[in-house]
Tab-separated table of C-alpha atoms and ligand atoms in Angstrom:
chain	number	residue	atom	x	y	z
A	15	UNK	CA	0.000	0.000	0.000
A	16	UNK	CA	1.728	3.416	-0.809
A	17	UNK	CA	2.475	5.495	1.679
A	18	UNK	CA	0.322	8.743	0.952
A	19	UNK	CA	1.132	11.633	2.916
A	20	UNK	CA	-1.709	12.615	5.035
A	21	UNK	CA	-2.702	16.644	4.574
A	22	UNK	CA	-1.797	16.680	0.477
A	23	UNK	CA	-4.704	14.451	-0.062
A	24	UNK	CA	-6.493	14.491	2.956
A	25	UNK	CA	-6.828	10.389	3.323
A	26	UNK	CA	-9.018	8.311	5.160
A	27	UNK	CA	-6.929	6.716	7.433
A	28	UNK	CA	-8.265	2.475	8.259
A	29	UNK	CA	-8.290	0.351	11.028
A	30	UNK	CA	-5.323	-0.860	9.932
A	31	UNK	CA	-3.232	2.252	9.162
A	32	UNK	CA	-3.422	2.021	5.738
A	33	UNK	CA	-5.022	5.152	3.447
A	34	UNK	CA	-7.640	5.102	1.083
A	35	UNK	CA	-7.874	8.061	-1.625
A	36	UNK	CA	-10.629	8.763	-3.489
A	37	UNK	CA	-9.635	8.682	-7.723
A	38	UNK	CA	-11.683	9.727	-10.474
A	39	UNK	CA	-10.537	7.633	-13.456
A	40	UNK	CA	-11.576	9.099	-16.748
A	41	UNK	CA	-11.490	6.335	-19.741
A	42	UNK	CA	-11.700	3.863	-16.667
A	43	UNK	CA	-13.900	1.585	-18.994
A	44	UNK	CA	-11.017	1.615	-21.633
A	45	UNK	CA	-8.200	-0.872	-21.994
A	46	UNK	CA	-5.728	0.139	-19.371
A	47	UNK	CA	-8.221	2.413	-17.302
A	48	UNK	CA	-10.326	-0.602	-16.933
A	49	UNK	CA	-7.058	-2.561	-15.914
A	50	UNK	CA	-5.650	0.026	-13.946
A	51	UNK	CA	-9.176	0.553	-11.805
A	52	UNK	CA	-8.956	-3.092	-10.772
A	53	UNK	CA	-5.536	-2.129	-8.910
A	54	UNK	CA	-6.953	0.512	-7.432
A	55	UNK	CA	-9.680	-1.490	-5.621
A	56	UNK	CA	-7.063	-4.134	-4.826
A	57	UNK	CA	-5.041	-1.533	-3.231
A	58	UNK	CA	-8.041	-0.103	-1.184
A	59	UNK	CA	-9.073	3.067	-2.869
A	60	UNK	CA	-12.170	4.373	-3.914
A	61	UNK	CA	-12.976	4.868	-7.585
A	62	UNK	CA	-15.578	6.750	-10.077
A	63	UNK	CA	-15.341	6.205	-13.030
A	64	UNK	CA	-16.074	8.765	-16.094
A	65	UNK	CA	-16.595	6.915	-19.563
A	66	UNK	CA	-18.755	8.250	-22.361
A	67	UNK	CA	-18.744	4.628	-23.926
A	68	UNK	CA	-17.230	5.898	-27.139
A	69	UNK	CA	-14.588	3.049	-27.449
A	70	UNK	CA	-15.385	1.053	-24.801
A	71	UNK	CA	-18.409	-1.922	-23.709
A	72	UNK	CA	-20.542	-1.717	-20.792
A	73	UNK	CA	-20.195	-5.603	-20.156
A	74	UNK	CA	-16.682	-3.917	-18.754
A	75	UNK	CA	-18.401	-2.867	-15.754
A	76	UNK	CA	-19.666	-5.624	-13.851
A	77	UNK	CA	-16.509	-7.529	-14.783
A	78	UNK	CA	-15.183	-5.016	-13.137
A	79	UNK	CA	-17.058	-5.287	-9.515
A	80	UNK	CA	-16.311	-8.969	-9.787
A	81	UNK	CA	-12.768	-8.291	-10.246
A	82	UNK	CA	-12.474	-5.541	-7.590
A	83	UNK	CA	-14.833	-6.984	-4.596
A	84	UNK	CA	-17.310	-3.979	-5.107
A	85	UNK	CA	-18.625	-1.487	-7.747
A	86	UNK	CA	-16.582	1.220	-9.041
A	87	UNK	CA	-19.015	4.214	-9.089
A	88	UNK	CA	-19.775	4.695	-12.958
A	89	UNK	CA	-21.219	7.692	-14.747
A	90	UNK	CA	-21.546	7.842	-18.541
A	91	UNK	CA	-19.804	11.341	-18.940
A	92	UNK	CA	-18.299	13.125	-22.256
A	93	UNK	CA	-14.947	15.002	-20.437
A	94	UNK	CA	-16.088	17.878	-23.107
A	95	UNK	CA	-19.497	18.327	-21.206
A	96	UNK	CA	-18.405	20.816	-18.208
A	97	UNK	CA	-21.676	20.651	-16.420
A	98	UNK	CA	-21.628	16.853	-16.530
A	99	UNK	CA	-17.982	16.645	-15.472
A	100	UNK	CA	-18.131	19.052	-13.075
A	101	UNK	CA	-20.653	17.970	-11.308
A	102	UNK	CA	-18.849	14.546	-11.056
A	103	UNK	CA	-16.263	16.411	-9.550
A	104	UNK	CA	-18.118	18.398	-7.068
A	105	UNK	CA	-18.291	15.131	-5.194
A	106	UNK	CA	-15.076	15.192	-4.232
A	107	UNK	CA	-11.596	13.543	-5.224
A	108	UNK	CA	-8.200	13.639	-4.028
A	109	UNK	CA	-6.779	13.102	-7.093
A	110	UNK	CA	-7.711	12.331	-11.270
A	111	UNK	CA	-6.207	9.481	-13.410
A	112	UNK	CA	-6.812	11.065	-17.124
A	113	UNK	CA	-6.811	7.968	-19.841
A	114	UNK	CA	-9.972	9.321	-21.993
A	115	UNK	CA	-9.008	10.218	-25.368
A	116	UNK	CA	-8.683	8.656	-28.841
A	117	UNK	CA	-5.679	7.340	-29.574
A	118	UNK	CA	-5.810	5.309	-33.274
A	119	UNK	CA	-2.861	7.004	-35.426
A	120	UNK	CA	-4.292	6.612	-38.670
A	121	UNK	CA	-7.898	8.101	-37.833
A	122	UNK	CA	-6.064	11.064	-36.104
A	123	UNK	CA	-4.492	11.735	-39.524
A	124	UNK	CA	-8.029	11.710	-41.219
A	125	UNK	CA	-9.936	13.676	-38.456
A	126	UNK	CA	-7.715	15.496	-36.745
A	127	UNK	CA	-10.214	18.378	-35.689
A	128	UNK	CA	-11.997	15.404	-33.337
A	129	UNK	CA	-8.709	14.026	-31.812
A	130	UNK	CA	-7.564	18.246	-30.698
A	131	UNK	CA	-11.177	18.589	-29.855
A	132	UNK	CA	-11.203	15.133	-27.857
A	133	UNK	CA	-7.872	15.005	-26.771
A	134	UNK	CA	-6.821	18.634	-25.566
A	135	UNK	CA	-10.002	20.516	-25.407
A	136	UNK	CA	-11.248	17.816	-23.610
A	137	UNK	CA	-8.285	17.681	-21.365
A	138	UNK	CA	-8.741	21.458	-20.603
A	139	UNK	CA	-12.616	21.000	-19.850
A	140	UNK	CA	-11.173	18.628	-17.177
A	141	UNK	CA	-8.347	21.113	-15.499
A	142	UNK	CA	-10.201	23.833	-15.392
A	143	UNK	CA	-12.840	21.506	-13.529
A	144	UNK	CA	-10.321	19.959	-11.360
A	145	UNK	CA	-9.465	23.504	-10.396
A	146	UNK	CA	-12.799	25.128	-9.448
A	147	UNK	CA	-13.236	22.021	-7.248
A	148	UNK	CA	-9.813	21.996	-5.589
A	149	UNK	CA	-8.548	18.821	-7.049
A	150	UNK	CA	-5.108	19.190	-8.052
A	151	UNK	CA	-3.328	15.990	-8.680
A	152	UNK	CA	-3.009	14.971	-11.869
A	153	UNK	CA	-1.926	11.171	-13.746
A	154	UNK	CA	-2.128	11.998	-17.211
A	155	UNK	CA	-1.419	8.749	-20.451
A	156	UNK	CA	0.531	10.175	-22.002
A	157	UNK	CA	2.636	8.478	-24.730
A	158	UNK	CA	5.739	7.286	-26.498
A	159	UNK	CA	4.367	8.159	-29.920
A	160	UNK	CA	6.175	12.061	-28.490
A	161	UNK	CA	9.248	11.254	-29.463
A	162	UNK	CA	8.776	10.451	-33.479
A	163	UNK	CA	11.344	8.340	-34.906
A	164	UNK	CA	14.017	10.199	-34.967
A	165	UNK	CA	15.761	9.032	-32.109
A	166	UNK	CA	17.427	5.888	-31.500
A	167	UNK	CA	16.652	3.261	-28.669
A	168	UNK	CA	16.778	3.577	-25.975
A	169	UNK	CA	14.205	6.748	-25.304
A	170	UNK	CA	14.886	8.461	-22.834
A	171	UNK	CA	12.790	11.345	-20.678
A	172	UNK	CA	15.359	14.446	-22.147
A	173	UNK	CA	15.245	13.074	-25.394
A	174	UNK	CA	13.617	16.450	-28.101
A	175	UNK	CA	9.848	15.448	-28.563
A	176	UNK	CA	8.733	15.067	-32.321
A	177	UNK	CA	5.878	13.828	-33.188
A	178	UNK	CA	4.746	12.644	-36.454
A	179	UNK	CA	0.985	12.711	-37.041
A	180	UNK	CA	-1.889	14.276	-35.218
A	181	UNK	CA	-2.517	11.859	-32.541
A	182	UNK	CA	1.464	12.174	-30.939
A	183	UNK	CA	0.852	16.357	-31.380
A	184	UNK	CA	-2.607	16.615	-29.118
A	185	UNK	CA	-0.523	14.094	-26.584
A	186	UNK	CA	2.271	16.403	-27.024
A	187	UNK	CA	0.310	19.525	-26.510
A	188	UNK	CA	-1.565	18.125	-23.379
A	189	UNK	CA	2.065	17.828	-22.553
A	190	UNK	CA	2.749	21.200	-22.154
A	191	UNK	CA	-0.201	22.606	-20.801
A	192	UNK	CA	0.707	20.870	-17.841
A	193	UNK	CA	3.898	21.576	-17.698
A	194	UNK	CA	3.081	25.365	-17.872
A	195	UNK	CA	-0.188	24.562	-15.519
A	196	UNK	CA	2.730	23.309	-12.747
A	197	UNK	CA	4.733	26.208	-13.066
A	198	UNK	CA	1.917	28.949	-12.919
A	199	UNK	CA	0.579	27.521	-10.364
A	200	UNK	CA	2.986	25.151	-8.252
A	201	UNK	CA	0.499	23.542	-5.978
A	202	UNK	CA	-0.335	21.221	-8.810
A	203	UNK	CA	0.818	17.439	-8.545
A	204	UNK	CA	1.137	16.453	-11.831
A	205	UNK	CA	2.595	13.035	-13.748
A	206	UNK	CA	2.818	12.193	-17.699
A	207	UNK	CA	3.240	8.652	-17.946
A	208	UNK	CA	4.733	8.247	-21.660
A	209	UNK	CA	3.364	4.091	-22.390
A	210	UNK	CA	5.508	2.324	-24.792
A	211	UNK	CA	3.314	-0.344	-26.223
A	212	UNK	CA	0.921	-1.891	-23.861
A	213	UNK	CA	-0.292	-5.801	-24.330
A	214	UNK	CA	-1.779	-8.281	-22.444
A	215	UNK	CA	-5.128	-8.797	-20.056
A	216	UNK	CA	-5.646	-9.688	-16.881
A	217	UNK	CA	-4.546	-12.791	-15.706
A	218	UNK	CA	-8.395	-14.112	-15.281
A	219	UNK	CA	-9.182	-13.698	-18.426
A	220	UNK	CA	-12.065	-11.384	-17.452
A	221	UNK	CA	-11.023	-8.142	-18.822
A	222	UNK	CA	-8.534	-7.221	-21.604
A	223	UNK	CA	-7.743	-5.370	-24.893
A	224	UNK	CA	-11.522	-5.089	-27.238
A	225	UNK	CA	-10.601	-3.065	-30.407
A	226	UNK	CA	-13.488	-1.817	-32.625
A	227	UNK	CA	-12.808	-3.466	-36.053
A	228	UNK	CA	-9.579	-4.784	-37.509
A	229	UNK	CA	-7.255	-3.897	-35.183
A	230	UNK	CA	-4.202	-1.735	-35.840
A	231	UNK	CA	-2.015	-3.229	-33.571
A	232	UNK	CA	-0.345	-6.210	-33.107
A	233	UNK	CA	-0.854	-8.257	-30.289
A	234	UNK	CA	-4.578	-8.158	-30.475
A	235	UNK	CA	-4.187	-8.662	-34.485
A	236	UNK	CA	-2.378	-12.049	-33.826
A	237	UNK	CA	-4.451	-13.069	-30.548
A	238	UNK	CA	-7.674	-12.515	-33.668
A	239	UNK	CA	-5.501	-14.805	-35.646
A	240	UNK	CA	-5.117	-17.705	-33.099
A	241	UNK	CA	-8.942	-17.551	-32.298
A	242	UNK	CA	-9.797	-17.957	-36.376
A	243	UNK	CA	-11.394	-14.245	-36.032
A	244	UNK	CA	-8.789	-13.196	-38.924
A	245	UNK	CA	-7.018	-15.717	-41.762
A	246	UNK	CA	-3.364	-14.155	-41.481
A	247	UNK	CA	-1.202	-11.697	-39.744
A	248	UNK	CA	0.500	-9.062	-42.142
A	249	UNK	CA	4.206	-8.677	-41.148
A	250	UNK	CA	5.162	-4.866	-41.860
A	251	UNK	CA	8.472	-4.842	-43.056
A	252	UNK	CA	11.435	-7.470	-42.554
A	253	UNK	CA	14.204	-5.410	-44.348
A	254	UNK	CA	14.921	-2.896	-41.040
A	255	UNK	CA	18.025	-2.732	-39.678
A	256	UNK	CA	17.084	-4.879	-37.037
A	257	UNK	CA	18.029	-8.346	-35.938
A	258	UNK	CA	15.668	-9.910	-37.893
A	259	UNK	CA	14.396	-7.436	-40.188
A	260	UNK	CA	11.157	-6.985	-38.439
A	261	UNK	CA	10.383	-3.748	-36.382
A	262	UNK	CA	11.353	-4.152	-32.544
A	263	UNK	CA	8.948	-2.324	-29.456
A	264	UNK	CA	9.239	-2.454	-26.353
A	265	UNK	CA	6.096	-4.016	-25.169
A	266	UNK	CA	5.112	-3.844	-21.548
A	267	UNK	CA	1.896	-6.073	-19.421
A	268	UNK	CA	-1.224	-4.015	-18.952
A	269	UNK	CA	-1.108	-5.029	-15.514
A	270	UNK	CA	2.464	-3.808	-14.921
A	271	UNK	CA	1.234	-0.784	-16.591
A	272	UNK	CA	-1.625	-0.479	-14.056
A	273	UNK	CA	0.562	-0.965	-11.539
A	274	UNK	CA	2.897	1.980	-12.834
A	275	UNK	CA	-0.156	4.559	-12.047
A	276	UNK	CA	-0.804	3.340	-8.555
A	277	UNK	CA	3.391	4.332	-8.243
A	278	UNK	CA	2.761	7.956	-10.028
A	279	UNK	CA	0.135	8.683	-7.331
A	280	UNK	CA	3.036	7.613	-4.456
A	281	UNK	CA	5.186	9.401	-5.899
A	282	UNK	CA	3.026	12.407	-6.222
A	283	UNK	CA	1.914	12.833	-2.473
A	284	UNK	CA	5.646	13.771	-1.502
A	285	UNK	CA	6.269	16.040	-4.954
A	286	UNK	CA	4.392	18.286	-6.452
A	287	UNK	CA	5.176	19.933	-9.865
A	288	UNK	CA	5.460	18.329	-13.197
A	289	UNK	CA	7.163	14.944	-14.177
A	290	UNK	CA	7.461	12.600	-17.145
A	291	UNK	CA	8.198	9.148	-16.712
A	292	UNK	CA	8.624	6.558	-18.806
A	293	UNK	CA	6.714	3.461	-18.814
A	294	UNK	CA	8.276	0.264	-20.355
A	295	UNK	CA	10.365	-2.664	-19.878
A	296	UNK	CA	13.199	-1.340	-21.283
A	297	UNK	CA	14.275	-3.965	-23.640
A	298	UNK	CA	12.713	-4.556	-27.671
A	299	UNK	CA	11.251	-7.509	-28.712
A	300	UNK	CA	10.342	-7.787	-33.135
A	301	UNK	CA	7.573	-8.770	-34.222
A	302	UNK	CA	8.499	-12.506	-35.365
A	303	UNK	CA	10.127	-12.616	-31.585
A	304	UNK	CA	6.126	-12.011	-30.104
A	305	UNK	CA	5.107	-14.176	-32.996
A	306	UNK	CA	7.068	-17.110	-31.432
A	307	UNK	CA	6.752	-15.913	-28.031
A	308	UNK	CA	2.393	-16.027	-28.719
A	309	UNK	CA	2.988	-19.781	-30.153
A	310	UNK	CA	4.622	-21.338	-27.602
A	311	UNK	CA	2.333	-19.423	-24.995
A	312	UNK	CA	-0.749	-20.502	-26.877
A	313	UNK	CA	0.205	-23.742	-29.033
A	314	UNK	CA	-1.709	-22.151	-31.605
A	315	UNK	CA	0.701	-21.508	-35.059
A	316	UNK	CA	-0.054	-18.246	-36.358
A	317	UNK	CA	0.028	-17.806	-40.184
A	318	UNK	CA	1.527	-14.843	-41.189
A	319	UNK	CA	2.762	-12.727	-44.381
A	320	UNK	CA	5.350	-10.589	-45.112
A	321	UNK	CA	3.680	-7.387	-46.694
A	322	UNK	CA	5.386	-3.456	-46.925
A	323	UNK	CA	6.374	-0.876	-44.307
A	324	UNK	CA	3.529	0.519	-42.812
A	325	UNK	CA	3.733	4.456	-43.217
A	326	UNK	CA	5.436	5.819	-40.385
A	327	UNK	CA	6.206	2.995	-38.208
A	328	UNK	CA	10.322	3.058	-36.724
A	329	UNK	CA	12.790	0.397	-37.012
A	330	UNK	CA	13.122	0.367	-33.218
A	331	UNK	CA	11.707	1.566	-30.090
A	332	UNK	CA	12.344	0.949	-26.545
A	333	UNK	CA	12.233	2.999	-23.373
A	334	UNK	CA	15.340	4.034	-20.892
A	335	UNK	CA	13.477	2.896	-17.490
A	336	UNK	CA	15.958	3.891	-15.795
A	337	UNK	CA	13.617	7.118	-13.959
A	338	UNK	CA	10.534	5.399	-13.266
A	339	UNK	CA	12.568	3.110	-11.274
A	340	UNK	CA	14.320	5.652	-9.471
A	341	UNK	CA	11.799	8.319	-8.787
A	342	UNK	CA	8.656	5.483	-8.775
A	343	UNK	CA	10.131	2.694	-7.460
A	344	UNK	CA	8.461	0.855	-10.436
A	345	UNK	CA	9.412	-1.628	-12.624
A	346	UNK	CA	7.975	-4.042	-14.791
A	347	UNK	CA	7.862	-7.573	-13.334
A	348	UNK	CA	6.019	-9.394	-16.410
A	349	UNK	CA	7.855	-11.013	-19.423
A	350	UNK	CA	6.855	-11.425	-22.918
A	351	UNK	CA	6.071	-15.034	-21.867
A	352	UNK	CA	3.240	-13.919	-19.737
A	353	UNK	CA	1.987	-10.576	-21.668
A	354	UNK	CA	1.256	-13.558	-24.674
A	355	UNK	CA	-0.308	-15.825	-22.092
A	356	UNK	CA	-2.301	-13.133	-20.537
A	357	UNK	CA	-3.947	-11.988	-23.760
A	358	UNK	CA	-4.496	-15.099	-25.237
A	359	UNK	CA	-6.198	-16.102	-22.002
A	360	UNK	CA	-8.797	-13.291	-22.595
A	361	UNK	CA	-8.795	-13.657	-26.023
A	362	UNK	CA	-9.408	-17.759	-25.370
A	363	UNK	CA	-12.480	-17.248	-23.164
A	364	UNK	CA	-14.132	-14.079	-25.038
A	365	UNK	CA	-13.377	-14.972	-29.061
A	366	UNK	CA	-15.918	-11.782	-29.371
A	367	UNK	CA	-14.405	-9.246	-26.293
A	368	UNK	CA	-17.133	-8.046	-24.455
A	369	UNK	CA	-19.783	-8.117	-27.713
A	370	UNK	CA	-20.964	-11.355	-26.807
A	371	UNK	CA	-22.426	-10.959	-23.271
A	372	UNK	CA	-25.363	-8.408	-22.468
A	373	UNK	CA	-25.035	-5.005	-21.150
A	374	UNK	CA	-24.565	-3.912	-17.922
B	423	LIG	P1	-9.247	2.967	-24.885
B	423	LIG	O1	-9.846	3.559	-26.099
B	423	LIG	O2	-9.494	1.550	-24.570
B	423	LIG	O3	-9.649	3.839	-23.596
B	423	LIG	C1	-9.992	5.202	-23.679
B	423	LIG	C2	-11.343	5.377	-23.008
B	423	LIG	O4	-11.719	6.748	-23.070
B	423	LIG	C3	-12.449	4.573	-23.691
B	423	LIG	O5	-13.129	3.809	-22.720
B	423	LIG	C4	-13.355	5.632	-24.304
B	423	LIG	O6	-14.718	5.239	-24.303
B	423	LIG	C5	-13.090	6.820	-23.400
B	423	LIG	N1	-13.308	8.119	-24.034
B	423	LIG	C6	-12.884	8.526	-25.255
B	423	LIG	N2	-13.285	9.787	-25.477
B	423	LIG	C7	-13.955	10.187	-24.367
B	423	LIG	C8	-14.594	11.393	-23.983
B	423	LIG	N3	-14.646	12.449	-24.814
B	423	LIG	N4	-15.161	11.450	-22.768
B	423	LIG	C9	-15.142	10.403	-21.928
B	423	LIG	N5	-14.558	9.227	-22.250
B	423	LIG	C10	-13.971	9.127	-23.443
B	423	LIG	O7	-7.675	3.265	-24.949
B	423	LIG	P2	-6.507	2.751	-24.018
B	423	LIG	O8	-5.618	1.912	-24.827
B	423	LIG	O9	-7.045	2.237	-22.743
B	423	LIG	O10	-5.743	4.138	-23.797
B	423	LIG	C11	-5.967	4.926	-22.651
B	423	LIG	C12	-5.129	6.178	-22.768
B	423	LIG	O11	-3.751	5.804	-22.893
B	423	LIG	C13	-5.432	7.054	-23.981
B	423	LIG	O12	-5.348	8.407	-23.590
B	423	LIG	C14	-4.336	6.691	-24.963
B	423	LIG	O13	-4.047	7.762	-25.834
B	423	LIG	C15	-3.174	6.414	-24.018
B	423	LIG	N6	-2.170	5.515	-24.590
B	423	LIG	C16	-2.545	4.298	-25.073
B	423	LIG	C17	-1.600	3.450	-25.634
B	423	LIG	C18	-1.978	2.122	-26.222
B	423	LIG	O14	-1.207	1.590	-27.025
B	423	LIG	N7	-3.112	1.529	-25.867
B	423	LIG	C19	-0.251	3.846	-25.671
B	423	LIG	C20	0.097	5.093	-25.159
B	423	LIG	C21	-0.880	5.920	-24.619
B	424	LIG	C1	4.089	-2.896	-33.302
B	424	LIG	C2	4.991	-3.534	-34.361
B	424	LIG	C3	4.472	-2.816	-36.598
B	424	LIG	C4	0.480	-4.610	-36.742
B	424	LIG	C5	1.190	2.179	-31.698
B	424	LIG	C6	0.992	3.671	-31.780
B	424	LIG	C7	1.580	4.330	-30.573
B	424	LIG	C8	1.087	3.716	-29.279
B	424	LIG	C9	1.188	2.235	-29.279
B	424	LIG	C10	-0.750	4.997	-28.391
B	424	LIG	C11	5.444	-2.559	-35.441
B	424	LIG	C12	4.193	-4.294	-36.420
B	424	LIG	C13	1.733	-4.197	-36.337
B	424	LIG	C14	0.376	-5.599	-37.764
B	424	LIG	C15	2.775	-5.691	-37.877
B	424	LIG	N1	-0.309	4.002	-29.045
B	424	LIG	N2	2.862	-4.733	-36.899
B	424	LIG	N3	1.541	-6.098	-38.280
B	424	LIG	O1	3.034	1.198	-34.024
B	424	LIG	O2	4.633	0.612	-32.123
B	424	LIG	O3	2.580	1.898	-31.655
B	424	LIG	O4	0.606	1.696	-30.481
B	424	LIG	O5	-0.162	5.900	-27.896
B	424	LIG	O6	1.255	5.685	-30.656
B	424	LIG	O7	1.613	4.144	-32.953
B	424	LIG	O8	2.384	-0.494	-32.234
B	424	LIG	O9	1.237	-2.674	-32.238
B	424	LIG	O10	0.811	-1.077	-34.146
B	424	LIG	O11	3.033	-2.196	-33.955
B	424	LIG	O12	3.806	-6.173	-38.380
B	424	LIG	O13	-0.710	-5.975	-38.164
B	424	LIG	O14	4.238	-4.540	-35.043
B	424	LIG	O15	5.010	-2.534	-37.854
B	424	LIG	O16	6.752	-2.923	-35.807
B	424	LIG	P1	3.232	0.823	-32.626
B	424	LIG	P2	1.758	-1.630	-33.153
């Protein structure tokens, strides 16, 4: 149980010394929100959730309760509706846990009026609501996507940001409006967490990764594959200067990710201002590495095909880790071994994600 310091978010002290802090988690019925909520309740804090449903399936919630022992509160709230969002607030939190946003690359490029709008003017909506009701502590998602592929592995926090398409500029810009929100006003508490690329489910089986359509991304492409949802896995690229050819990410467990925001809020009851951390495993894995790594986890082959580049995409990315360990005393514990066991686990027991079950 972290150790929050009584007086910077007033606590509840137990029975049994420990503290309880009351969260709001925006996006909390999203991939990692959803994940991350179930390590809140497991390390005794009270959430509320604010969702708007936009990428994300009610079934989530009760999944949720059964997960976490009791029911996260749950309103169905647009972060771009003030009243809505404010009123949420006027209940009361010690701190906020911002994951809602859109976050698919190639849609940002097409409509990138609805990822500023979502993304940053949404983000604002929420500050200057955290503000009028005296909340300031701040976890913001933040991304990897800032620092563009210009850089070479590993990333580290000091490293120039550039970004290279509309989705990594509203994450940038969010960004710095914190960072200038902490120095105008140095009361604020807040943390960017930048995610390298998150994979994986929880252990149970009972929530994970859901995407809307074909995915974009790999692991859930290739968990599709193994469950006969899609015929083959496209390979982008196996002529980088890599290893093998094949691009190479650093891909970190959802749960150890989840984990990493229970360590920002630790860290941010004894500092306030603005910090970026890094969260990864610091050390790349290529894409036919997870492509063994998933068969041997799941004894399922997975066909695959060599096809181009994908626009964009680096060679190689991995995080220096070195700062969330330091500063967070975080680190991720789970290997490649169990992010491929993890999501095939979820992916084993719901071929459909959370379409096939009624709504909450
Ligand atoms: P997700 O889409 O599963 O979760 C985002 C949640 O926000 C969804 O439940 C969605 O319904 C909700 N939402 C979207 N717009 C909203 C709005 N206007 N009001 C209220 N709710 C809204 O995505 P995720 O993978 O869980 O990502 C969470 C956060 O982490 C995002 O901000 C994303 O940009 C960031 N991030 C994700 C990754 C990744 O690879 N998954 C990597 C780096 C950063
Ligand atoms: C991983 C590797 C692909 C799909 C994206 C966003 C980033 C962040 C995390 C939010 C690459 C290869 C992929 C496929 C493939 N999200 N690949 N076939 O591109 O590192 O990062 O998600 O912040 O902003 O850009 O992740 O999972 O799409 O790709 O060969 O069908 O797998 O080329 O080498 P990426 P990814």
């Amino acid at each position: 149980m972290p150790n929050f310091g009584l007086g910077v978010f007033a606590p509840e002290p137990q029975s049994d010394g420990s503290l309880i802090i009351r969260i709001l988690v925006t996006g909390g019925a999203g991939y990692i929100g959803s994940h991350t909520v179930v390590e809140l309740l497991a390390a005794g804090h009270e959430v509320s959730i604010v969702d708007s449903l936009v990428n994300a399936h009610p079934a989530v919630l009760p999944r949720l309760a059964r997960l976490g022992g009791r029911d996260p509160d749950f309103r169905q709230v647009d972060i771009r509706d003030r009243g809505a969002l404010g009123s949420v607030l006027e209940d009361g939190f010690d701190a906020v846990i911002h994951f809602a946003g859109r976050k698919a690359v190639g849609e940002s490029v097409s409509d990138p009026l609805g990822y500023w709008d979502t993304n940053v003017a949404g983000t604002l909506v929420l500050l200057e609501e955290m503000r009028r009701t005296g909340v300031r502590t701040l976890v913001f998602s933040s991304s990897a996507t800032v620092y563009g592929n210009t850089a070479v592995a590993p990333f580290d926090e000091t490293l120039p940001t550039a970004p290279i398409n509309p989705y990594g500029e509203t994450k940038l810009a969010v960004e710095r409006i914190l960072e200038a929100l902490a120095v105008a006003e140095p009361e604020w508490r807040i943390s960017s967490l930048r995610y390298f690329n998150p994979v994986g489910a929880h252990p149970s089986g009972t929530i994970g990764e859901d995407p809307n359509g074909i995915p974009d991304n790999l692991m859930p492409y290739i968990t599709q594959v193994a469950v006969g949802r899609r015929e083959r896995l496209s390979v982008f690229g196996d002529d980088y200067e890599t290893p093998d050819g094949t691009g190479v990410r650093d891909y970190i467990h959802v749960v150890d990710l989840a984990l990493g925001h229970v360590a920002a809020l630790d860290y941010l009851a004894r500092n306030t201002g603005y910090r970026v951390h890094n969260l990864g495993t610091g050390r790349g894995y290529s894409v036919l590495e997870v492509i063994t790594a998933f068969e041997q986890a799941s004894g399922r082959k997975i066909a695959y095909e060599v096809a181009g580049r994908r626009e964009g995409d680096a060679a190689a990315a991995w995080a220096d880790t070195r700062r969330a360990g330091e500063e967070l005393a975080w680190r991720a514990q789970r290997d490649i071994d169990a992010m491929c066991r993890d999501a095939w686990n979820w992916q084993r027991q719901n071929p459909n994600g959370y379409g096939n079950e009624p709504t909450a």
